[in-house]
mmCIF file of N, CA, C and O in Angstrom:
data_model
loop_
_atom_site.group_PDB
_atom_site.id
_atom_site.type_symbol
_atom_site.label_atom_id
_atom_site.label_comp_id
_atom_site.label_asym_id
_atom_site.label_seq_id
_atom_site.Cartn_x
_atom_site.Cartn_y
_atom_site.Cartn_z
ATOM 1 N N VAL A 17 15.495 -28.431 19.427
ATOM 2 C CA VAL A 17 14.261 -27.665 19.385
ATOM 3 C C VAL A 17 14.426 -26.566 18.342
ATOM 4 O O VAL A 17 15.354 -25.779 18.403
ATOM 5 N N SER A 18 13.542 -26.541 17.378
ATOM 6 C CA SER A 18 13.595 -25.479 16.380
ATOM 7 C C SER A 18 12.680 -24.346 16.811
ATOM 8 O O SER A 18 11.728 -24.537 17.546
ATOM 9 N N MET A 19 12.989 -23.168 16.342
ATOM 10 C CA MET A 19 12.218 -21.996 16.723
ATOM 11 C C MET A 19 11.765 -21.269 15.464
ATOM 12 O O MET A 19 12.550 -21.014 14.571
ATOM 13 N N LEU A 20 10.501 -20.990 15.395
ATOM 14 C CA LEU A 20 9.943 -20.222 14.296
ATOM 15 C C LEU A 20 10.176 -18.754 14.573
ATOM 16 O O LEU A 20 9.967 -18.278 15.687
ATOM 17 N N ARG A 21 10.627 -18.039 13.599
ATOM 18 C CA ARG A 21 10.834 -16.602 13.770
ATOM 19 C C ARG A 21 9.742 -15.868 13.003
ATOM 20 O O ARG A 21 9.529 -16.107 11.827
ATOM 21 N N ILE A 22 9.067 -14.977 13.683
ATOM 22 C CA ILE A 22 7.984 -14.219 13.082
ATOM 23 C C ILE A 22 8.367 -12.744 13.062
ATOM 24 O O ILE A 22 8.772 -12.195 14.078
ATOM 25 N N SER A 23 8.247 -12.136 11.916
ATOM 26 C CA SER A 23 8.497 -10.703 11.789
ATOM 27 C C SER A 23 7.243 -10.042 11.264
ATOM 28 O O SER A 23 6.621 -10.531 10.329
ATOM 29 N N ILE A 24 6.878 -8.940 11.868
ATOM 30 C CA ILE A 24 5.718 -8.177 11.443
ATOM 31 C C ILE A 24 6.196 -6.763 11.145
ATOM 32 O O ILE A 24 6.837 -6.130 11.974
ATOM 33 N N CYS A 25 5.891 -6.292 9.976
ATOM 34 C CA CYS A 25 6.319 -4.949 9.569
ATOM 35 C C CYS A 25 5.096 -4.111 9.252
ATOM 36 O O CYS A 25 4.242 -4.524 8.464
ATOM 37 N N LEU A 26 5.004 -2.956 9.857
ATOM 38 C CA LEU A 26 3.923 -2.009 9.576
ATOM 39 C C LEU A 26 4.534 -0.763 8.962
ATOM 40 O O LEU A 26 5.580 -0.297 9.387
ATOM 41 N N ILE A 27 3.879 -0.212 7.976
ATOM 42 C CA ILE A 27 4.337 1.039 7.382
ATOM 43 C C ILE A 27 3.244 2.076 7.618
ATOM 44 O O ILE A 27 2.117 1.911 7.165
ATOM 45 N N LEU A 28 3.593 3.131 8.341
ATOM 46 C CA LEU A 28 2.614 4.141 8.707
ATOM 47 C C LEU A 28 2.534 5.303 7.726
ATOM 48 O O LEU A 28 1.621 6.107 7.812
ATOM 49 N N SER A 29 3.488 5.409 6.835
ATOM 50 C CA SER A 29 3.438 6.512 5.879
ATOM 51 C C SER A 29 3.996 6.044 4.543
ATOM 52 O O SER A 29 4.756 5.089 4.480
ATOM 53 N N PHE A 30 3.602 6.721 3.485
ATOM 54 C CA PHE A 30 4.006 6.328 2.145
ATOM 55 C C PHE A 30 4.738 7.475 1.470
ATOM 56 O O PHE A 30 4.651 8.614 1.880
ATOM 57 N N GLY A 31 5.420 7.160 0.381
ATOM 58 C CA GLY A 31 6.089 8.177 -0.414
ATOM 59 C C GLY A 31 7.480 8.478 0.105
ATOM 60 O O GLY A 31 7.923 7.949 1.118
ATOM 61 N N ALA A 32 8.175 9.329 -0.625
ATOM 62 C CA ALA A 32 9.529 9.719 -0.231
ATOM 63 C C ALA A 32 9.451 10.588 1.010
ATOM 64 O O ALA A 32 8.714 11.564 1.068
ATOM 65 N N SER A 33 10.195 10.200 2.015
ATOM 66 C CA SER A 33 10.155 10.956 3.267
ATOM 67 C C SER A 33 11.386 10.636 4.092
ATOM 68 O O SER A 33 12.274 9.930 3.653
ATOM 69 N N THR A 34 11.386 11.144 5.290
ATOM 70 C CA THR A 34 12.477 10.870 6.215
ATOM 71 C C THR A 34 12.048 9.770 7.170
ATOM 72 O O THR A 34 12.017 9.946 8.380
ATOM 73 N N ALA A 35 11.698 8.624 6.632
ATOM 74 C CA ALA A 35 11.210 7.513 7.446
ATOM 75 C C ALA A 35 12.357 6.865 8.204
ATOM 76 O O ALA A 35 13.485 6.796 7.726
ATOM 77 N N SER A 36 12.037 6.417 9.384
ATOM 78 C CA SER A 36 12.982 5.641 10.173
ATOM 79 C C SER A 36 12.224 4.464 10.777
ATOM 80 O O SER A 36 11.005 4.459 10.822
ATOM 81 N N ALA A 37 12.962 3.478 11.206
ATOM 82 C CA ALA A 37 12.346 2.257 11.725
ATOM 83 C C ALA A 37 12.417 2.215 13.243
ATOM 84 O O ALA A 37 13.389 2.645 13.849
ATOM 85 N N VAL A 38 11.354 1.711 13.827
ATOM 86 C CA VAL A 38 11.292 1.421 15.257
ATOM 87 C C VAL A 38 11.086 -0.086 15.344
ATOM 88 O O VAL A 38 10.237 -0.636 14.653
ATOM 89 N N GLU A 39 11.858 -0.754 16.174
ATOM 90 C CA GLU A 39 11.812 -2.207 16.206
ATOM 91 C C GLU A 39 11.818 -2.715 17.646
ATOM 92 O O GLU A 39 12.456 -2.128 18.510
ATOM 93 N N ARG A 40 11.108 -3.806 17.869
ATOM 94 C CA ARG A 40 11.124 -4.479 19.168
ATOM 95 C C ARG A 40 11.177 -5.974 18.928
ATOM 96 O O ARG A 40 10.387 -6.507 18.161
ATOM 97 N N ARG A 41 12.108 -6.641 19.593
ATOM 98 C CA ARG A 41 12.246 -8.091 19.497
ATOM 99 C C ARG A 41 12.007 -8.688 20.871
ATOM 100 O O ARG A 41 12.449 -8.149 21.877
ATOM 101 N N PHE A 42 11.307 -9.817 20.871
ATOM 102 C CA PHE A 42 11.048 -10.503 22.133
ATOM 103 C C PHE A 42 10.694 -11.947 21.842
ATOM 104 O O PHE A 42 10.472 -12.331 20.696
ATOM 105 N N HIS A 43 10.655 -12.753 22.894
ATOM 106 C CA HIS A 43 10.283 -14.160 22.777
ATOM 107 C C HIS A 43 8.904 -14.367 23.403
ATOM 108 O O HIS A 43 8.624 -13.840 24.474
ATOM 109 N N ALA A 44 8.073 -15.133 22.721
ATOM 110 C CA ALA A 44 6.758 -15.498 23.235
ATOM 111 C C ALA A 44 6.337 -16.801 22.569
ATOM 112 O O ALA A 44 6.626 -17.028 21.399
ATOM 113 N N MET A 45 5.666 -17.639 23.327
ATOM 114 C CA MET A 45 5.138 -18.907 22.835
ATOM 115 C C MET A 45 6.204 -19.733 22.115
ATOM 116 O O MET A 45 5.944 -20.369 21.096
ATOM 117 N N GLY A 46 7.402 -19.709 22.638
ATOM 118 C CA GLY A 46 8.465 -20.530 22.097
ATOM 119 C C GLY A 46 9.039 -20.057 20.786
ATOM 120 O O GLY A 46 9.676 -20.827 20.074
ATOM 121 N N THR A 47 8.834 -18.804 20.451
ATOM 122 C CA THR A 47 9.379 -18.283 19.202
ATOM 123 C C THR A 47 9.902 -16.867 19.394
ATOM 124 O O THR A 47 9.609 -16.208 20.392
ATOM 125 N N GLU A 48 10.705 -16.418 18.465
ATOM 126 C CA GLU A 48 11.211 -15.052 18.491
ATOM 127 C C GLU A 48 10.329 -14.202 17.589
ATOM 128 O O GLU A 48 10.054 -14.575 16.449
ATOM 129 N N LEU A 49 9.877 -13.075 18.117
ATOM 130 C CA LEU A 49 9.050 -12.161 17.330
ATOM 131 C C LEU A 49 9.784 -10.849 17.146
ATOM 132 O O LEU A 49 10.478 -10.390 18.056
ATOM 133 N N THR A 50 9.602 -10.257 15.996
ATOM 134 C CA THR A 50 10.151 -8.940 15.709
ATOM 135 C C THR A 50 9.027 -8.074 15.170
ATOM 136 O O THR A 50 8.395 -8.430 14.182
ATOM 137 N N PHE A 51 8.775 -6.974 15.840
ATOM 138 C CA PHE A 51 7.837 -5.973 15.340
ATOM 139 C C PHE A 51 8.679 -4.814 14.827
ATOM 140 O O PHE A 51 9.505 -4.272 15.553
ATOM 141 N N ARG A 52 8.470 -4.451 13.592
ATOM 142 C CA ARG A 52 9.213 -3.343 12.974
ATOM 143 C C ARG A 52 8.204 -2.407 12.313
ATOM 144 O O ARG A 52 7.413 -2.831 11.484
ATOM 145 N N VAL A 53 8.244 -1.150 12.710
ATOM 146 C CA VAL A 53 7.359 -0.144 12.146
ATOM 147 C C VAL A 53 8.229 0.927 11.500
ATOM 148 O O VAL A 53 9.130 1.456 12.131
ATOM 149 N N GLU A 54 7.944 1.212 10.241
ATOM 150 C CA GLU A 54 8.640 2.293 9.556
ATOM 151 C C GLU A 54 7.703 3.483 9.498
ATOM 152 O O GLU A 54 6.565 3.364 9.037
ATOM 153 N N ALA A 55 8.184 4.609 9.993
ATOM 154 C CA ALA A 55 7.331 5.794 10.085
ATOM 155 C C ALA A 55 8.176 7.049 9.914
ATOM 156 O O ALA A 55 9.381 7.039 10.166
ATOM 157 N N GLU A 56 7.514 8.094 9.488
ATOM 158 C CA GLU A 56 8.191 9.387 9.450
ATOM 159 C C GLU A 56 8.529 9.800 10.875
ATOM 160 O O GLU A 56 7.872 9.379 11.834
ATOM 161 N N GLU A 57 9.525 10.630 11.005
ATOM 162 C CA GLU A 57 9.973 11.050 12.338
ATOM 163 C C GLU A 57 8.824 11.652 13.149
ATOM 164 O O GLU A 57 8.704 11.397 14.336
ATOM 165 N N LYS A 58 7.940 12.397 12.499
ATOM 166 C CA LYS A 58 6.817 13.018 13.215
ATOM 167 C C LYS A 58 5.826 11.976 13.735
ATOM 168 O O LYS A 58 5.042 12.256 14.630
ATOM 169 N N ASP A 59 5.866 10.752 13.182
ATOM 170 C CA ASP A 59 4.964 9.680 13.607
ATOM 171 C C ASP A 59 5.647 8.656 14.515
ATOM 172 O O ASP A 59 5.089 7.605 14.785
ATOM 173 N N ARG A 60 6.831 8.969 14.986
ATOM 174 C CA ARG A 60 7.601 8.023 15.811
ATOM 175 C C ARG A 60 6.831 7.595 17.066
ATOM 176 O O ARG A 60 6.805 6.429 17.414
ATOM 177 N N ASP A 61 6.175 8.529 17.733
ATOM 178 C CA ASP A 61 5.409 8.183 18.932
ATOM 179 C C ASP A 61 4.273 7.212 18.605
ATOM 180 O O ASP A 61 4.000 6.284 19.360
ATOM 181 N N SER A 62 3.625 7.425 17.460
ATOM 182 C CA SER A 62 2.564 6.504 17.031
ATOM 183 C C SER A 62 3.134 5.125 16.729
ATOM 184 O O SER A 62 2.505 4.102 17.032
ATOM 185 N N ALA A 63 4.310 5.090 16.144
ATOM 186 C CA ALA A 63 4.962 3.813 15.846
ATOM 187 C C ALA A 63 5.290 3.069 17.138
ATOM 188 O O ALA A 63 5.042 1.858 17.256
ATOM 189 N N LEU A 64 5.835 3.771 18.110
ATOM 190 C CA LEU A 64 6.149 3.153 19.397
ATOM 191 C C LEU A 64 4.889 2.626 20.075
ATOM 192 O O LEU A 64 4.884 1.526 20.635
ATOM 193 N N LEU A 65 3.814 3.397 20.016
ATOM 194 C CA LEU A 65 2.544 2.984 20.606
ATOM 195 C C LEU A 65 1.983 1.745 19.903
ATOM 196 O O LEU A 65 1.505 0.820 20.554
ATOM 197 N N ALA A 66 2.087 1.703 18.579
ATOM 198 C CA ALA A 66 1.602 0.544 17.817
ATOM 199 C C ALA A 66 2.364 -0.722 18.213
ATOM 200 O O ALA A 66 1.765 -1.779 18.415
ATOM 201 N N ILE A 67 3.665 -0.606 18.348
ATOM 202 C CA ILE A 67 4.474 -1.759 18.761
ATOM 203 C C ILE A 67 4.118 -2.184 20.176
ATOM 204 O O ILE A 67 3.976 -3.373 20.462
ATOM 205 N N GLU A 68 3.952 -1.239 21.072
ATOM 206 C CA GLU A 68 3.620 -1.571 22.462
ATOM 207 C C GLU A 68 2.268 -2.266 22.555
ATOM 208 O O GLU A 68 2.105 -3.239 23.291
ATOM 209 N N LYS A 69 1.281 -1.788 21.805
ATOM 210 C CA LYS A 69 -0.040 -2.425 21.809
ATOM 211 C C LYS A 69 0.039 -3.850 21.272
ATOM 212 O O LYS A 69 -0.580 -4.767 21.829
ATOM 213 N N ALA A 70 0.784 -4.041 20.196
ATOM 214 C CA ALA A 70 0.935 -5.381 19.618
ATOM 215 C C ALA A 70 1.653 -6.306 20.602
ATOM 216 O O ALA A 70 1.251 -7.460 20.793
ATOM 217 N N TYR A 71 2.700 -5.804 21.240
ATOM 218 C CA TYR A 71 3.443 -6.594 22.226
ATOM 219 C C TYR A 71 2.524 -7.013 23.389
ATOM 220 O O TYR A 71 2.480 -8.183 23.758
ATOM 221 N N ARG A 72 1.780 -6.067 23.932
ATOM 222 C CA ARG A 72 0.889 -6.387 25.056
ATOM 223 C C ARG A 72 -0.163 -7.417 24.666
ATOM 224 O O ARG A 72 -0.522 -8.286 25.463
ATOM 225 N N ARG A 73 -0.658 -7.345 23.443
ATOM 226 C CA ARG A 73 -1.669 -8.310 22.988
ATOM 227 C C ARG A 73 -1.078 -9.709 22.866
ATOM 228 O O ARG A 73 -1.702 -10.682 23.281
ATOM 229 N N ILE A 74 0.108 -9.815 22.309
ATOM 230 C CA ILE A 74 0.773 -11.122 22.190
ATOM 231 C C ILE A 74 1.016 -11.707 23.574
ATOM 232 O O ILE A 74 0.755 -12.898 23.810
ATOM 233 N N ILE A 75 1.489 -10.905 24.508
ATOM 234 C CA ILE A 75 1.744 -11.394 25.871
ATOM 235 C C ILE A 75 0.433 -11.817 26.532
ATOM 236 O O ILE A 75 0.373 -12.834 27.233
ATOM 237 N N SER A 76 -0.637 -11.077 26.299
ATOM 238 C CA SER A 76 -1.950 -11.443 26.844
ATOM 239 C C SER A 76 -2.399 -12.802 26.314
ATOM 240 O O SER A 76 -2.881 -13.654 27.075
ATOM 241 N N VAL A 77 -2.248 -13.006 25.020
ATOM 242 C CA VAL A 77 -2.615 -14.297 24.421
ATOM 243 C C VAL A 77 -1.728 -15.399 24.980
ATOM 244 O O VAL A 77 -2.204 -16.484 25.329
ATOM 245 N N GLU A 78 -0.442 -15.140 25.104
ATOM 246 C CA GLU A 78 0.473 -16.150 25.651
ATOM 247 C C GLU A 78 0.085 -16.521 27.085
ATOM 248 O O GLU A 78 0.099 -17.700 27.450
ATOM 249 N N ASN A 79 -0.275 -15.540 27.888
ATOM 250 C CA ASN A 79 -0.651 -15.816 29.277
ATOM 251 C C ASN A 79 -1.893 -16.684 29.379
ATOM 252 O O ASN A 79 -2.088 -17.384 30.366
ATOM 253 N N ARG A 80 -2.726 -16.643 28.359
ATOM 254 C CA ARG A 80 -3.942 -17.455 28.362
ATOM 255 C C ARG A 80 -3.755 -18.801 27.672
ATOM 256 O O ARG A 80 -4.258 -19.813 28.134
ATOM 257 N N LEU A 81 -3.044 -18.838 26.549
ATOM 258 C CA LEU A 81 -3.068 -20.011 25.686
ATOM 259 C C LEU A 81 -1.753 -20.771 25.558
ATOM 260 O O LEU A 81 -1.708 -21.788 24.869
ATOM 261 N N SER A 82 -0.711 -20.303 26.183
ATOM 262 C CA SER A 82 0.589 -20.933 25.996
ATOM 263 C C SER A 82 0.682 -22.311 26.656
ATOM 264 O O SER A 82 0.241 -22.503 27.779
ATOM 265 N N THR A 83 1.255 -23.247 25.933
ATOM 266 C CA THR A 83 1.620 -24.533 26.535
ATOM 267 C C THR A 83 3.075 -24.488 26.985
ATOM 268 O O THR A 83 3.575 -25.460 27.547
ATOM 269 N N TRP A 84 3.743 -23.375 26.760
ATOM 270 C CA TRP A 84 5.131 -23.182 27.153
ATOM 271 C C TRP A 84 5.250 -22.664 28.593
ATOM 272 O O TRP A 84 6.297 -22.758 29.204
ATOM 273 N N LYS A 85 4.179 -22.081 29.113
ATOM 274 C CA LYS A 85 4.204 -21.499 30.459
ATOM 275 C C LYS A 85 3.318 -22.323 31.382
ATOM 276 O O LYS A 85 2.140 -22.529 31.100
ATOM 277 N N ASP A 86 3.882 -22.757 32.497
ATOM 278 C CA ASP A 86 3.129 -23.579 33.448
ATOM 279 C C ASP A 86 1.942 -22.848 34.067
ATOM 280 O O ASP A 86 0.975 -23.476 34.481
ATOM 281 N N ASP A 87 2.016 -21.522 34.144
ATOM 282 C CA ASP A 87 0.946 -20.779 34.810
ATOM 283 C C ASP A 87 -0.080 -20.187 33.835
ATOM 284 O O ASP A 87 -0.953 -19.426 34.245
ATOM 285 N N SER A 88 -0.016 -20.551 32.546
ATOM 286 C CA SER A 88 -1.035 -20.045 31.611
ATOM 287 C C SER A 88 -2.373 -20.707 31.905
ATOM 288 O O SER A 88 -2.447 -21.786 32.495
ATOM 289 N N GLU A 89 -3.455 -20.058 31.493
ATOM 290 C CA GLU A 89 -4.792 -20.628 31.713
ATOM 291 C C GLU A 89 -4.921 -21.996 31.063
ATOM 292 O O GLU A 89 -5.504 -22.919 31.652
ATOM 293 N N LEU A 90 -4.391 -22.158 29.868
ATOM 294 C CA LEU A 90 -4.481 -23.435 29.160
ATOM 295 C C LEU A 90 -3.694 -24.519 29.880
ATOM 296 O O LEU A 90 -4.194 -25.653 30.055
ATOM 297 N N SER A 91 -2.498 -24.215 30.352
ATOM 298 C CA SER A 91 -1.706 -25.209 31.083
ATOM 299 C C SER A 91 -2.406 -25.624 32.376
ATOM 300 O O SER A 91 -2.424 -26.797 32.726
ATOM 301 N N GLN A 92 -2.996 -24.662 33.061
ATOM 302 C CA GLN A 92 -3.725 -24.983 34.285
ATOM 303 C C GLN A 92 -4.931 -25.859 33.988
ATOM 304 O O GLN A 92 -5.206 -26.833 34.711
ATOM 305 N N MET A 93 -5.652 -25.570 32.920
ATOM 306 C CA MET A 93 -6.803 -26.374 32.542
ATOM 307 C C MET A 93 -6.361 -27.790 32.155
ATOM 308 O O MET A 93 -7.007 -28.777 32.541
ATOM 309 N N ASN A 94 -5.255 -27.913 31.452
ATOM 310 C CA ASN A 94 -4.763 -29.229 31.044
ATOM 311 C C ASN A 94 -4.363 -30.101 32.244
ATOM 312 O O ASN A 94 -4.396 -31.322 32.160
ATOM 313 N N ARG A 95 -3.969 -29.463 33.332
ATOM 314 C CA ARG A 95 -3.606 -30.204 34.542
ATOM 315 C C ARG A 95 -4.814 -30.550 35.419
ATOM 316 O O ARG A 95 -4.703 -31.355 36.334
ATOM 317 N N SER A 96 -5.953 -29.948 35.120
ATOM 318 C CA SER A 96 -7.157 -30.172 35.935
ATOM 319 C C SER A 96 -7.678 -31.579 35.731
ATOM 320 O O SER A 96 -7.558 -32.159 34.654
ATOM 321 N N PRO A 97 -8.324 -32.130 36.770
ATOM 322 C CA PRO A 97 -8.939 -33.452 36.611
ATOM 323 C C PRO A 97 -10.071 -33.415 35.575
ATOM 324 O O PRO A 97 -10.740 -32.402 35.417
ATOM 325 N N VAL A 98 -10.244 -34.511 34.904
ATOM 326 C CA VAL A 98 -11.324 -34.620 33.913
ATOM 327 C C VAL A 98 -12.662 -34.696 34.645
ATOM 328 O O VAL A 98 -12.792 -35.369 35.651
ATOM 329 N N GLY A 99 -13.657 -34.003 34.085
ATOM 330 C CA GLY A 99 -14.994 -34.081 34.660
ATOM 331 C C GLY A 99 -15.349 -32.868 35.318
ATOM 332 O O GLY A 99 -15.890 -32.180 35.847
#
């Protein structure tokens, strides 16, 4: 089984600064995802919030549309009788 790796990088500030990275890795829909946000230290809380919102959205989509999870809405519909 091969796994697609998806990385998403957001940059919240531009120019020379004291930027640092906030990163979250997790598995969803049979793949590994990495969210990485580079932000100035003063924007660290915003970076964490952006990653958390993105993570929650991916999990929400997975709970509805995943064929990898038996209890997703799509898997339940696929098991339903035709008609």
